[in-house]
Amino acid sequence: MPSPTIPEARSETLWFDGDFIPWDQARVHVLSHALHYGTSVFEGIRCYATANGPAISRLEEHVRRFLHSAKIIRMPLPYTLDELGRACSEAVAVNEMGECYIRPIAFRGAGEMGVLPKNCPTHVAIGVWPWGAYLGEEGLKQGIDTMVSTWTKVAPNTIPAQAKIGGAYVMATVAKIEAVEAGCAEAILLDSDGRVAEGTGENIFVVYQGRIITPPLSNSILGGITRRSVMQLAVERGYEVVEQAVSRELLYMADELFFSGTAAEVTPIRTVDRLPVGTGKPGPITLRLQEDFFDIVKGRVDDRHRWLTPVAPAGAAVD
Ligand code: PMP
């Protein structure tokens, strides 16, 4: 069987059920419950190279959301917040990574077949790999092209939006394929009431007449951790930030639009449905917040919010 390698972007080892094992040996059984019914939860975390070594951005919040995701789908997780946080740091250190992406995943393994997960043990793995700008280096600078998806974000009383559940990303995947086939970098999904929800893996912000508007959690969005960071940075800059339902047409009227996300960071949007956003170039507020965000996570300024967790070198004593 060919090994599931991503050329270049891989690490030597992965953390799997409590131990570090070689990348190629991180296998699952084909009758795993998660493979059939989508019963997995995951996180996406970034580690940045700072002048003082690698540092993980908002580690505790990510691990807490991971635990909540598992609880929401009633999947027992046999590790604590501290244990998982430490395992994430160790995965970076053991693989001698600098700037990288960290992907914890928990899933129901093989047990009795059927929807009811009977005797399906929870497995937990953490992979790390170098991952550049998710929507492209050019996208970070020039902005990206987007379309409003023909797919609708799953309604909140179907698959919960607050949990990062593997199965829910089938909708995200088809929306993303549709967008890419239409020549766009990303899709914007509306919720079941036709309001703007989010991207397939990003939250969305609208700048309109000097105010910064982002959909509330009740519009079927994930409570993004980068979303919270951006809101905080915007308030610190003196901008008015409101969580408010966003109509589709506001996307076309907006002065600026941008996505936030761990993978996407702060990415300007330059077109929606082929219409230019504002001038068609990333706007000043977007660029200001993007710079403020990178200044903190890359350790260029004081980490005044304590967002960064420094990664101790492998083998270093941890108190
Ligand atoms: N929405 C969705 C659907 C996502 O998958 C993500 C990525 N985790 C986000 C928003 C952004 O969240 P965060 O800033 O916590 O990465």
XYZ file of C-alpha atoms and ligand atoms in Angstrom:
335
model
C 0.000 0.000 0.000
C 1.462 3.401 -0.876
C 2.192 5.446 2.213
C 0.124 8.584 2.687
C 3.022 10.965 2.329
C 2.796 14.584 1.357
C 6.055 15.197 -0.509
C 8.250 17.746 1.270
C 5.543 18.602 3.793
C 5.887 15.845 6.348
C 7.573 15.098 9.589
C 9.588 12.129 10.781
C 7.130 11.092 13.457
C 3.536 11.525 14.539
C 2.057 11.338 18.003
C -0.438 8.456 17.946
C -2.333 7.301 21.036
C 0.344 8.565 23.372
C 3.542 7.570 21.550
C 5.648 8.973 18.770
C 5.688 6.609 15.791
C 7.191 6.914 12.286
C 5.021 8.904 9.835
C 4.512 5.888 7.543
C 3.254 3.706 10.360
C 0.387 5.982 11.382
C -2.352 3.759 9.923
C -6.030 3.172 10.716
C -8.298 0.175 10.181
C -10.643 0.438 7.170
C -13.601 -0.469 9.378
C -12.979 2.506 11.642
C -16.277 4.117 12.617
C -14.963 7.575 11.670
C -14.212 6.496 8.118
C -17.804 5.337 7.597
C -19.758 7.910 9.580
C -17.507 10.968 9.860
C -17.099 10.677 13.637
C -13.859 12.548 14.060
C -12.995 15.928 15.529
C -9.902 17.899 14.760
C -8.001 21.115 15.304
C -5.735 23.273 13.217
C -2.998 25.110 15.088
C -0.051 27.142 13.868
C 3.410 27.341 15.287
C 5.481 30.361 14.259
C 9.250 30.798 14.171
C 10.095 33.699 16.441
C 13.471 35.158 17.398
C 13.213 33.097 20.604
C 12.445 29.837 18.820
C 9.174 28.211 17.742
C 6.012 29.343 19.531
C 2.487 27.954 19.214
C -0.330 30.436 18.738
C -3.242 30.204 21.186
C -2.538 26.594 22.069
C -4.798 26.370 25.095
C -7.835 27.769 23.248
C -7.331 25.283 20.418
C -7.027 22.324 22.762
C -10.073 23.488 24.711
C -12.103 23.652 21.493
C -10.852 20.163 20.620
C -12.135 18.840 23.957
C -15.460 20.613 23.438
C -15.816 19.225 19.910
C -15.378 15.696 21.274
C -17.852 16.329 24.076
C -20.459 17.689 21.648
C -20.351 14.492 19.583
C -20.244 12.383 22.760
C -16.881 10.894 21.995
C -14.785 10.070 25.075
C -11.318 11.638 24.917
C -8.813 9.876 27.123
C -6.469 12.885 27.507
C -6.587 16.130 29.454
C -6.078 19.674 28.218
C -2.561 19.692 29.678
C -1.604 16.332 28.189
C -2.787 17.317 24.720
C -1.128 20.724 24.917
C 2.140 19.102 25.907
C 1.829 16.511 23.129
C 1.356 19.300 20.549
C 4.504 21.057 21.777
C 6.445 17.802 21.825
C 5.339 16.946 18.296
C 6.904 20.213 17.113
C 10.053 19.750 19.198
C 10.661 16.054 18.439
C 10.398 16.734 14.721
C 12.614 19.817 15.018
C 10.040 21.952 13.261
C 10.165 25.731 13.205
C 7.196 27.295 11.482
C 4.598 24.547 11.055
C 0.977 23.499 11.249
C -0.241 21.154 13.973
C -3.220 18.863 13.361
C -4.659 17.042 16.359
C -7.404 14.577 15.409
C -9.540 12.273 17.527
C -11.675 9.624 15.896
C -13.751 6.593 16.657
C -11.881 3.480 15.640
C -12.998 -0.024 14.667
C -15.485 -1.819 16.876
C -18.927 -3.185 16.145
C -20.203 -1.930 12.792
C -23.317 0.239 12.760
C -24.122 3.844 13.466
C -24.089 3.326 17.228
C -20.384 3.480 18.124
C -20.243 0.350 20.256
C -16.799 -0.675 21.441
C -15.182 1.769 19.047
C -12.134 3.073 20.915
C -11.206 6.725 20.521
C -7.847 7.188 18.847
C -5.972 10.458 19.041
C -3.194 11.559 16.729
C -1.196 14.728 16.231
C 0.536 15.418 12.944
C 2.826 18.349 12.210
C 4.096 19.623 8.903
C 5.431 22.804 7.338
C 2.512 24.649 5.727
C 2.895 27.968 3.983
C 0.129 30.505 3.385
C -3.066 28.430 2.991
C -4.591 30.726 0.375
C -1.228 31.531 -1.197
C 1.531 34.057 -0.455
C 0.180 36.175 -3.287
C -3.293 35.970 -1.789
C -2.036 37.361 1.512
C -0.648 40.382 -0.334
C -3.040 40.982 -3.233
C -6.248 39.394 -1.956
C -8.116 36.391 -3.304
C -11.062 35.776 -5.610
C -14.144 34.202 -4.032
C -17.670 33.144 -4.928
C -20.838 32.683 -2.940
C -21.286 28.938 -2.909
C -24.313 27.160 -4.333
C -23.977 24.975 -1.212
C -25.531 26.053 2.067
C -23.798 25.793 5.435
C -25.359 22.974 7.436
C -28.108 24.316 9.711
C -27.220 24.562 13.410
C -29.687 21.839 14.377
C -28.068 19.358 11.976
C -24.321 19.157 12.490
C -23.240 21.659 15.158
C -21.156 24.511 13.737
C -19.308 25.096 17.017
C -17.533 21.759 16.798
C -14.857 20.896 14.245
C -16.367 17.576 13.186
C -14.761 15.653 10.332
C -18.088 14.709 8.702
C -19.181 18.342 8.475
C -16.277 19.104 6.165
C -17.791 17.076 3.318
C -19.930 20.146 2.591
C -16.842 22.360 2.879
C -14.967 20.092 0.471
C -17.622 20.182 -2.255
C -17.965 23.959 -1.852
C -14.194 24.356 -2.129
C -13.998 22.150 -5.237
C -16.796 24.153 -6.845
C -14.992 27.422 -6.063
C -11.623 26.227 -7.345
C -13.217 24.865 -10.534
C -14.792 28.300 -11.022
C -11.333 29.898 -10.807
C -11.704 31.143 -7.222
C -9.479 30.497 -4.234
C -12.292 30.124 -1.726
C -16.066 29.843 -1.299
C -18.303 31.956 0.920
C -21.155 29.945 2.419
C -24.562 31.298 3.342
C -26.447 29.799 6.270
C -29.844 28.121 6.021
C -31.552 31.564 6.300
C -29.496 33.013 3.451
C -27.218 35.111 5.679
C -23.474 35.105 5.187
C -21.856 32.434 7.375
C -18.156 31.907 6.622
C -15.596 30.412 4.253
C -14.951 26.672 4.096
C -12.236 27.039 6.732
C -12.289 30.741 7.629
C -14.420 33.359 9.315
C -15.313 36.469 7.353
C -15.124 40.182 8.159
C -16.746 43.086 6.314
C -15.515 46.672 6.507
C -18.401 48.997 5.683
C -18.395 52.749 6.225
C -15.627 52.549 8.812
C -17.198 49.770 10.912
C -15.968 46.196 11.063
C -18.807 43.706 10.863
C -18.646 39.933 11.324
C -21.495 37.400 11.502
C -22.489 36.269 15.006
C -22.005 32.675 16.182
C -25.762 32.134 15.673
C -25.271 32.318 11.882
C -23.826 28.769 11.738
C -20.183 29.725 12.052
C -17.291 28.240 13.935
C -16.168 30.402 16.846
C -12.825 31.042 15.233
C -9.856 31.702 17.451
C -8.262 33.971 14.847
C -11.631 35.741 14.602
C -11.357 36.554 18.303
C -7.747 37.710 17.898
C -8.684 39.996 15.005
C -11.656 41.460 16.892
C -9.407 42.229 19.842
C -6.723 43.833 17.652
C -9.369 45.907 15.860
C -10.787 47.215 19.130
C -7.263 48.094 20.274
C -6.861 50.150 17.089
C -10.023 52.039 17.985
C -12.282 50.513 15.342
C -15.920 49.784 16.013
C -16.426 46.024 15.761
C -19.917 44.548 15.612
C -21.231 41.001 15.413
C -24.206 41.370 13.170
C -26.031 39.336 10.516
C -24.452 39.999 7.122
C -26.624 39.924 4.010
C -25.244 38.647 0.730
C -25.556 42.076 -0.833
C -23.370 43.608 1.895
C -20.541 41.540 0.399
C -21.016 43.501 -2.831
C -21.362 46.860 -1.039
C -18.383 46.328 1.274
C -15.383 48.676 1.264
C -13.137 45.802 2.385
C -13.567 42.100 3.044
C -11.194 39.609 4.581
C -11.016 36.076 5.927
C -9.506 35.029 9.246
C -8.383 31.540 10.213
C -5.478 29.597 11.597
C -4.536 28.308 8.160
C -5.663 31.395 6.192
C -4.339 33.860 8.830
C -5.663 37.266 7.697
C -6.321 37.077 3.951
C -7.849 39.979 2.013
C -10.679 39.211 -0.435
C -10.446 41.173 -3.686
C -13.492 39.872 -5.561
C -16.801 38.177 -4.756
C -18.736 36.673 -7.667
C -16.364 38.545 -10.004
C -17.302 41.936 -8.510
C -14.385 43.931 -7.083
C -14.463 44.506 -3.341
C -14.081 48.273 -2.864
C -11.176 49.368 -5.056
C -10.330 45.733 -5.862
C -7.157 45.995 -3.788
C -6.694 45.065 -0.115
C -7.940 47.976 1.972
C -6.113 49.896 4.701
C -8.013 48.409 7.650
C -7.440 44.853 6.418
C -3.727 45.512 5.922
C -3.423 47.213 9.322
C -5.007 44.228 11.109
C -3.020 41.729 9.055
C 0.197 43.446 10.093
C -0.869 43.685 13.741
C -1.698 39.964 13.683
C 1.612 38.893 12.142
C 3.558 41.223 14.424
C 2.263 39.351 17.463
C 2.302 35.745 16.245
C 5.743 36.089 14.674
C 7.020 37.622 17.905
C 7.998 40.971 16.343
C 6.265 42.867 19.132
C 5.603 42.100 22.771
C 3.158 39.220 23.197
C 0.897 41.415 25.321
C -2.047 38.994 25.256
C 0.056 35.937 26.027
C -1.091 34.221 22.836
C 2.188 32.374 22.275
C 3.394 29.195 23.952
C 7.147 28.755 23.412
C 8.144 25.238 22.367
C 10.833 23.752 24.601
C 13.502 21.780 22.692
C 12.967 17.996 22.765
C 14.288 16.469 25.950
C 14.273 19.767 27.855
C 12.918 19.562 31.382
C 9.330 20.788 31.614
C 8.087 21.992 34.966
N -14.580 28.353 10.142
C -14.308 27.079 9.821
C -15.386 26.252 9.219
C -13.040 26.543 10.043
O -12.766 25.272 9.727
C -12.026 27.362 10.600
C -10.656 26.810 10.822
N -10.517 26.223 12.088
C -12.350 28.687 10.929
C -13.633 29.148 10.680
C -11.335 29.598 11.562
O -11.139 29.227 12.888
P -9.724 29.449 13.614
O -9.432 30.886 13.506
O -9.968 29.007 15.004
O -8.738 28.607 12.894
